[in-house]
């Protein structure tokens, strides 16, 4: 820092360099159990809300009293009982535009591009032919990930859309975003539909992350194929189809993709998102 000096007559003299000490604001205190026991919070407190016993049986908690809440607790919440409907994919109509994924306010619908050889090997390892056929139908040969790469002499990728039944609130924003493509419709839930949806989503989780060669880093839609962009975990206490959730997801996806999940934070003000956090 440079500051001017004055001589006895009040005239400015040559500037003199003044060293200003740099303040180290690094958090030196680790998040230990005496500060916040994350596992206990997730199991005891979030667990009580999930099983319905919180209101009558959960005692006051010292961490919550100090407003210490782990990030991403919404990931543990199950909304499968909320809405009567869930999206159904018609993969033959999917063009891999990813509009449904970017518009979803609850991270309940996700996409993945899987190289041809890898997906075919994973499917071949499934013993049940009915289950194998069902999972194969979740993928499409799209122009974006299949035809374009074939023309370039590169390995094409199958593209799939998957719905997480524990996070979907049945708002049908994805169906509206899909529009005339007709790749998504709403389906009435029952026990079998929920079980099938969960098995299908488990298969999505088992598959490897979309390889970087299939991701255009300049497109937000493609960014959401990368796991480092999925910082908004869903399970928030927001309303069905909440526009704020969609905006937060887009912002976090772009920031997380570019800078990593440890380089972004949100300071929240009063609102429905304070009720249960969905940010990692």
Tab-separated table of C-alpha atoms in Angstrom:
chain	number	residue	atom	x	y	z
A	1	UNK	CA	0.000	0.000	0.000
A	2	UNK	CA	1.368	3.467	-0.953
A	3	UNK	CA	0.669	6.502	1.222
A	4	UNK	CA	1.870	10.117	0.656
A	5	UNK	CA	3.892	11.852	3.363
A	6	UNK	CA	3.975	15.539	4.223
A	7	UNK	CA	6.949	17.786	5.015
A	8	UNK	CA	6.863	20.465	7.706
A	9	UNK	CA	5.463	23.027	5.271
A	10	UNK	CA	2.490	20.813	4.487
A	11	UNK	CA	3.620	19.980	0.955
A	12	UNK	CA	3.404	16.430	-0.214
A	13	UNK	CA	6.701	14.593	-0.344
A	14	UNK	CA	7.590	11.383	-2.150
A	15	UNK	CA	5.222	8.510	-1.353
A	16	UNK	CA	6.387	5.907	1.142
A	17	UNK	CA	5.447	2.237	0.896
A	18	UNK	CA	3.570	1.001	3.960
A	19	UNK	CA	3.303	-2.738	4.560
A	20	UNK	CA	-0.195	-3.852	5.517
A	21	UNK	CA	-0.262	-7.260	7.222
A	22	UNK	CA	-2.402	-9.891	5.497
A	23	UNK	CA	-5.087	-11.309	7.748
A	24	UNK	CA	-5.289	-15.108	7.637
A	25	UNK	CA	-8.995	-15.952	7.690
A	26	UNK	CA	-8.547	-19.662	7.146
A	27	UNK	CA	-10.823	-21.701	9.396
A	28	UNK	CA	-8.381	-23.446	11.685
A	29	UNK	CA	-11.029	-25.369	13.606
A	30	UNK	CA	-11.937	-28.694	12.039
A	31	UNK	CA	-15.535	-29.888	11.976
A	32	UNK	CA	-15.210	-32.364	14.817
A	33	UNK	CA	-18.007	-34.124	16.692
A	34	UNK	CA	-17.974	-31.546	19.475
A	35	UNK	CA	-18.812	-28.908	16.839
A	36	UNK	CA	-21.268	-30.926	14.753
A	37	UNK	CA	-21.727	-34.683	14.672
A	38	UNK	CA	-22.867	-35.078	11.070
A	39	UNK	CA	-23.593	-38.803	11.268
A	40	UNK	CA	-25.648	-38.376	14.442
A	41	UNK	CA	-27.575	-35.455	12.916
A	42	UNK	CA	-28.401	-37.410	9.777
A	43	UNK	CA	-29.393	-40.579	11.595
A	44	UNK	CA	-31.162	-39.194	14.663
A	45	UNK	CA	-32.675	-35.895	13.541
A	46	UNK	CA	-33.260	-36.376	9.810
A	47	UNK	CA	-34.191	-39.981	10.513
A	48	UNK	CA	-36.865	-38.877	12.993
A	49	UNK	CA	-38.412	-36.561	10.412
A	50	UNK	CA	-38.378	-39.316	7.821
A	51	UNK	CA	-40.126	-41.842	10.082
A	52	UNK	CA	-42.607	-39.285	11.435
A	53	UNK	CA	-41.515	-39.368	15.081
A	54	UNK	CA	-39.754	-35.979	15.191
A	55	UNK	CA	-42.676	-33.813	16.298
A	56	UNK	CA	-43.514	-35.852	19.380
A	57	UNK	CA	-40.306	-37.660	20.259
A	58	UNK	CA	-37.288	-35.612	19.177
A	59	UNK	CA	-35.599	-33.679	22.030
A	60	UNK	CA	-33.948	-30.269	21.612
A	61	UNK	CA	-30.565	-30.514	19.939
A	62	UNK	CA	-27.583	-28.333	20.861
A	63	UNK	CA	-26.220	-28.215	17.302
A	64	UNK	CA	-29.549	-27.136	15.839
A	65	UNK	CA	-29.934	-24.520	18.560
A	66	UNK	CA	-26.681	-22.986	17.316
A	67	UNK	CA	-27.918	-23.190	13.694
A	68	UNK	CA	-25.298	-25.825	12.850
A	69	UNK	CA	-26.780	-28.036	10.136
A	70	UNK	CA	-24.845	-30.297	7.748
A	71	UNK	CA	-24.932	-29.479	4.047
A	72	UNK	CA	-27.070	-31.564	1.735
A	73	UNK	CA	-29.368	-33.168	4.316
A	74	UNK	CA	-32.133	-33.010	1.721
A	75	UNK	CA	-30.459	-35.945	-0.024
A	76	UNK	CA	-31.756	-38.164	2.785
A	77	UNK	CA	-35.375	-37.121	2.375
A	78	UNK	CA	-37.895	-39.352	0.604
A	79	UNK	CA	-40.664	-37.653	-1.382
A	80	UNK	CA	-41.924	-40.809	-3.072
A	81	UNK	CA	-45.161	-40.611	-1.080
A	82	UNK	CA	-45.911	-36.961	-1.993
A	83	UNK	CA	-47.348	-36.923	-5.516
A	84	UNK	CA	-49.712	-39.397	-7.240
A	85	UNK	CA	-47.718	-39.292	-10.500
A	86	UNK	CA	-44.139	-39.762	-11.688
A	87	UNK	CA	-42.546	-39.062	-15.114
A	88	UNK	CA	-42.269	-41.935	-17.571
A	89	UNK	CA	-39.555	-41.895	-20.245
A	90	UNK	CA	-40.256	-42.762	-23.883
A	91	UNK	CA	-36.631	-43.046	-24.955
A	92	UNK	CA	-37.435	-43.444	-28.658
A	93	UNK	CA	-38.526	-39.783	-28.665
A	94	UNK	CA	-35.589	-38.404	-26.661
A	95	UNK	CA	-33.195	-36.047	-28.474
A	96	UNK	CA	-30.804	-35.496	-25.527
A	97	UNK	CA	-31.608	-31.792	-25.294
A	98	UNK	CA	-31.387	-32.061	-21.473
A	99	UNK	CA	-34.138	-29.437	-21.038
A	100	UNK	CA	-35.927	-31.702	-18.571
A	101	UNK	CA	-32.776	-32.044	-16.484
A	102	UNK	CA	-31.948	-28.342	-16.385
A	103	UNK	CA	-35.544	-27.319	-15.591
A	104	UNK	CA	-36.153	-29.798	-12.748
A	105	UNK	CA	-36.165	-27.869	-9.432
A	106	UNK	CA	-35.469	-30.948	-7.332
A	107	UNK	CA	-32.595	-32.793	-9.066
A	108	UNK	CA	-35.115	-35.593	-9.566
A	109	UNK	CA	-34.343	-36.249	-13.232
A	110	UNK	CA	-30.804	-36.773	-14.489
A	111	UNK	CA	-29.123	-37.696	-17.745
A	112	UNK	CA	-26.102	-39.796	-18.615
A	113	UNK	CA	-24.178	-40.635	-21.780
A	114	UNK	CA	-22.578	-44.090	-21.649
A	115	UNK	CA	-20.083	-45.340	-24.261
A	116	UNK	CA	-21.490	-48.134	-26.441
A	117	UNK	CA	-19.151	-50.896	-25.263
A	118	UNK	CA	-19.552	-50.037	-21.585
A	119	UNK	CA	-23.347	-50.019	-21.561
A	120	UNK	CA	-23.637	-53.187	-23.629
A	121	UNK	CA	-21.269	-54.949	-21.225
A	122	UNK	CA	-23.268	-53.782	-18.198
A	123	UNK	CA	-26.524	-54.945	-19.751
A	124	UNK	CA	-25.057	-58.294	-20.763
A	125	UNK	CA	-24.135	-58.940	-17.126
A	126	UNK	CA	-27.812	-58.781	-16.051
A	127	UNK	CA	-29.176	-62.303	-15.780
A	128	UNK	CA	-32.891	-61.480	-15.877
A	129	UNK	CA	-33.865	-60.902	-19.540
A	130	UNK	CA	-36.940	-58.871	-18.590
A	131	UNK	CA	-34.926	-56.538	-16.387
A	132	UNK	CA	-32.206	-56.313	-19.048
A	133	UNK	CA	-34.741	-55.292	-21.678
A	134	UNK	CA	-36.337	-52.734	-19.358
A	135	UNK	CA	-33.023	-51.062	-18.569
A	136	UNK	CA	-31.974	-51.068	-22.227
A	137	UNK	CA	-35.160	-49.138	-23.051
A	138	UNK	CA	-34.026	-46.287	-20.808
A	139	UNK	CA	-31.407	-45.382	-23.423
A	140	UNK	CA	-31.617	-43.904	-26.908
A	141	UNK	CA	-29.346	-43.530	-29.905
A	142	UNK	CA	-29.486	-39.759	-30.345
A	143	UNK	CA	-27.982	-37.570	-33.030
A	144	UNK	CA	-25.954	-35.693	-30.432
A	145	UNK	CA	-24.247	-38.627	-28.764
A	146	UNK	CA	-24.545	-41.420	-31.337
A	147	UNK	CA	-24.739	-40.251	-34.958
A	148	UNK	CA	-22.324	-37.338	-34.572
A	149	UNK	CA	-19.648	-39.494	-32.950
A	150	UNK	CA	-20.087	-42.310	-35.454
A	151	UNK	CA	-19.521	-39.852	-38.305
A	152	UNK	CA	-16.302	-38.729	-36.629
A	153	UNK	CA	-15.081	-42.310	-36.376
A	154	UNK	CA	-15.331	-42.219	-32.571
A	155	UNK	CA	-17.146	-44.508	-30.181
A	156	UNK	CA	-20.784	-43.395	-29.906
A	157	UNK	CA	-22.644	-43.235	-26.610
A	158	UNK	CA	-26.113	-44.260	-25.565
A	159	UNK	CA	-28.038	-41.484	-23.806
A	160	UNK	CA	-30.437	-42.129	-20.939
A	161	UNK	CA	-32.776	-40.149	-18.716
A	162	UNK	CA	-33.469	-41.362	-15.177
A	163	UNK	CA	-35.981	-40.308	-12.523
A	164	UNK	CA	-35.211	-40.462	-8.810
A	165	UNK	CA	-38.540	-41.433	-7.175
A	166	UNK	CA	-37.382	-40.227	-3.758
A	167	UNK	CA	-36.884	-36.652	-4.997
A	168	UNK	CA	-39.663	-36.228	-7.576
A	169	UNK	CA	-42.643	-34.175	-6.332
A	170	UNK	CA	-44.692	-34.769	-9.471
A	171	UNK	CA	-44.676	-31.150	-10.646
A	172	UNK	CA	-44.398	-32.228	-14.335
A	173	UNK	CA	-41.992	-29.367	-15.157
A	174	UNK	CA	-39.931	-31.914	-17.074
A	175	UNK	CA	-42.911	-32.891	-19.234
A	176	UNK	CA	-43.572	-29.232	-20.059
A	177	UNK	CA	-39.879	-28.683	-20.847
A	178	UNK	CA	-39.838	-31.718	-23.143
A	179	UNK	CA	-42.774	-30.257	-25.050
A	180	UNK	CA	-43.426	-31.581	-28.547
A	181	UNK	CA	-40.618	-34.139	-28.336
A	182	UNK	CA	-43.003	-36.305	-26.342
A	183	UNK	CA	-40.238	-38.173	-24.531
A	184	UNK	CA	-41.862	-37.728	-21.099
A	185	UNK	CA	-45.396	-38.267	-19.817
A	186	UNK	CA	-46.810	-38.519	-16.311
A	187	UNK	CA	-47.688	-41.966	-14.970
A	188	UNK	CA	-49.884	-42.822	-11.969
A	189	UNK	CA	-47.838	-44.331	-9.165
A	190	UNK	CA	-48.364	-47.651	-7.488
A	191	UNK	CA	-46.099	-49.907	-5.440
A	192	UNK	CA	-44.734	-51.737	-8.462
A	193	UNK	CA	-44.052	-48.501	-10.376
A	194	UNK	CA	-42.089	-47.090	-7.435
A	195	UNK	CA	-40.043	-50.275	-7.052
A	196	UNK	CA	-39.246	-50.322	-10.761
A	197	UNK	CA	-38.335	-46.630	-10.731
A	198	UNK	CA	-35.967	-47.158	-7.808
A	199	UNK	CA	-34.259	-50.146	-9.463
A	200	UNK	CA	-33.852	-48.135	-12.653
A	201	UNK	CA	-32.342	-45.205	-10.782
A	202	UNK	CA	-30.005	-47.565	-8.919
A	203	UNK	CA	-28.730	-48.733	-12.309
A	204	UNK	CA	-28.044	-45.093	-13.219
A	205	UNK	CA	-25.978	-44.730	-10.044
A	206	UNK	CA	-24.041	-47.899	-10.820
A	207	UNK	CA	-22.950	-46.641	-14.227
A	208	UNK	CA	-19.769	-44.551	-14.534
A	209	UNK	CA	-19.905	-40.791	-14.927
A	210	UNK	CA	-20.354	-39.406	-18.421
A	211	UNK	CA	-16.840	-39.267	-19.972
A	212	UNK	CA	-15.554	-35.745	-20.545
A	213	UNK	CA	-15.237	-36.284	-24.318
A	214	UNK	CA	-19.043	-36.299	-24.522
A	215	UNK	CA	-19.425	-33.010	-22.617
A	216	UNK	CA	-19.370	-29.582	-24.229
A	217	UNK	CA	-17.999	-27.386	-21.449
A	218	UNK	CA	-19.659	-24.286	-22.901
A	219	UNK	CA	-23.210	-25.643	-22.531
A	220	UNK	CA	-25.009	-25.605	-19.179
A	221	UNK	CA	-27.047	-28.607	-20.249
A	222	UNK	CA	-23.872	-30.619	-20.838
A	223	UNK	CA	-22.371	-29.430	-17.564
A	224	UNK	CA	-25.190	-31.222	-15.760
A	225	UNK	CA	-23.899	-34.527	-17.119
A	226	UNK	CA	-20.854	-34.139	-14.863
A	227	UNK	CA	-21.177	-35.228	-11.255
A	228	UNK	CA	-19.212	-32.235	-9.991
A	229	UNK	CA	-22.048	-30.004	-11.189
A	230	UNK	CA	-24.726	-31.797	-9.159
A	231	UNK	CA	-24.308	-29.714	-6.007
A	232	UNK	CA	-28.034	-29.250	-5.481
A	233	UNK	CA	-29.034	-32.642	-4.150
A	234	UNK	CA	-32.822	-32.307	-4.100
A	235	UNK	CA	-35.094	-33.074	-1.170
A	236	UNK	CA	-35.692	-29.412	-0.298
A	237	UNK	CA	-38.885	-28.366	1.464
A	238	UNK	CA	-39.823	-26.107	-1.434
A	239	UNK	CA	-43.144	-26.218	-3.280
A	240	UNK	CA	-43.735	-28.388	-6.338
A	241	UNK	CA	-42.215	-26.768	-9.428
A	242	UNK	CA	-40.397	-24.074	-7.421
A	243	UNK	CA	-38.645	-21.671	-9.811
A	244	UNK	CA	-36.121	-20.683	-7.140
A	245	UNK	CA	-34.890	-24.270	-6.977
A	246	UNK	CA	-34.293	-24.354	-10.726
A	247	UNK	CA	-32.333	-21.083	-10.608
A	248	UNK	CA	-30.204	-22.313	-7.704
A	249	UNK	CA	-29.489	-25.598	-9.482
A	250	UNK	CA	-28.340	-23.820	-12.630
A	251	UNK	CA	-26.080	-21.452	-10.713
A	252	UNK	CA	-24.559	-24.225	-8.612
A	253	UNK	CA	-24.118	-26.486	-11.638
A	254	UNK	CA	-22.182	-23.873	-13.594
A	255	UNK	CA	-20.060	-22.861	-10.589
A	256	UNK	CA	-19.395	-26.409	-9.438
A	257	UNK	CA	-18.471	-27.541	-12.937
A	258	UNK	CA	-16.044	-24.671	-13.440
A	259	UNK	CA	-14.515	-24.293	-9.975
A	260	UNK	CA	-15.367	-27.449	-7.999
A	261	UNK	CA	-17.748	-28.086	-5.136
A	262	UNK	CA	-15.388	-26.717	-2.487
A	263	UNK	CA	-15.272	-23.294	-4.131
A	264	UNK	CA	-18.906	-22.259	-3.806
A	265	UNK	CA	-21.156	-21.439	-0.878
A	266	UNK	CA	-24.576	-19.927	-0.351
A	267	UNK	CA	-25.583	-17.546	2.421
A	268	UNK	CA	-29.304	-18.091	2.778
A	269	UNK	CA	-31.944	-15.594	3.854
A	270	UNK	CA	-35.379	-16.366	5.217
A	271	UNK	CA	-37.415	-18.508	2.862
A	272	UNK	CA	-38.625	-22.029	2.209
A	273	UNK	CA	-35.119	-23.259	1.429
A	274	UNK	CA	-34.112	-22.562	5.058
A	275	UNK	CA	-36.368	-25.389	6.190
A	276	UNK	CA	-34.189	-28.117	4.756
A	277	UNK	CA	-30.985	-27.573	2.875
A	278	UNK	CA	-30.347	-29.143	-0.523
A	279	UNK	CA	-26.904	-27.654	-1.111
A	280	UNK	CA	-23.868	-29.880	-0.677
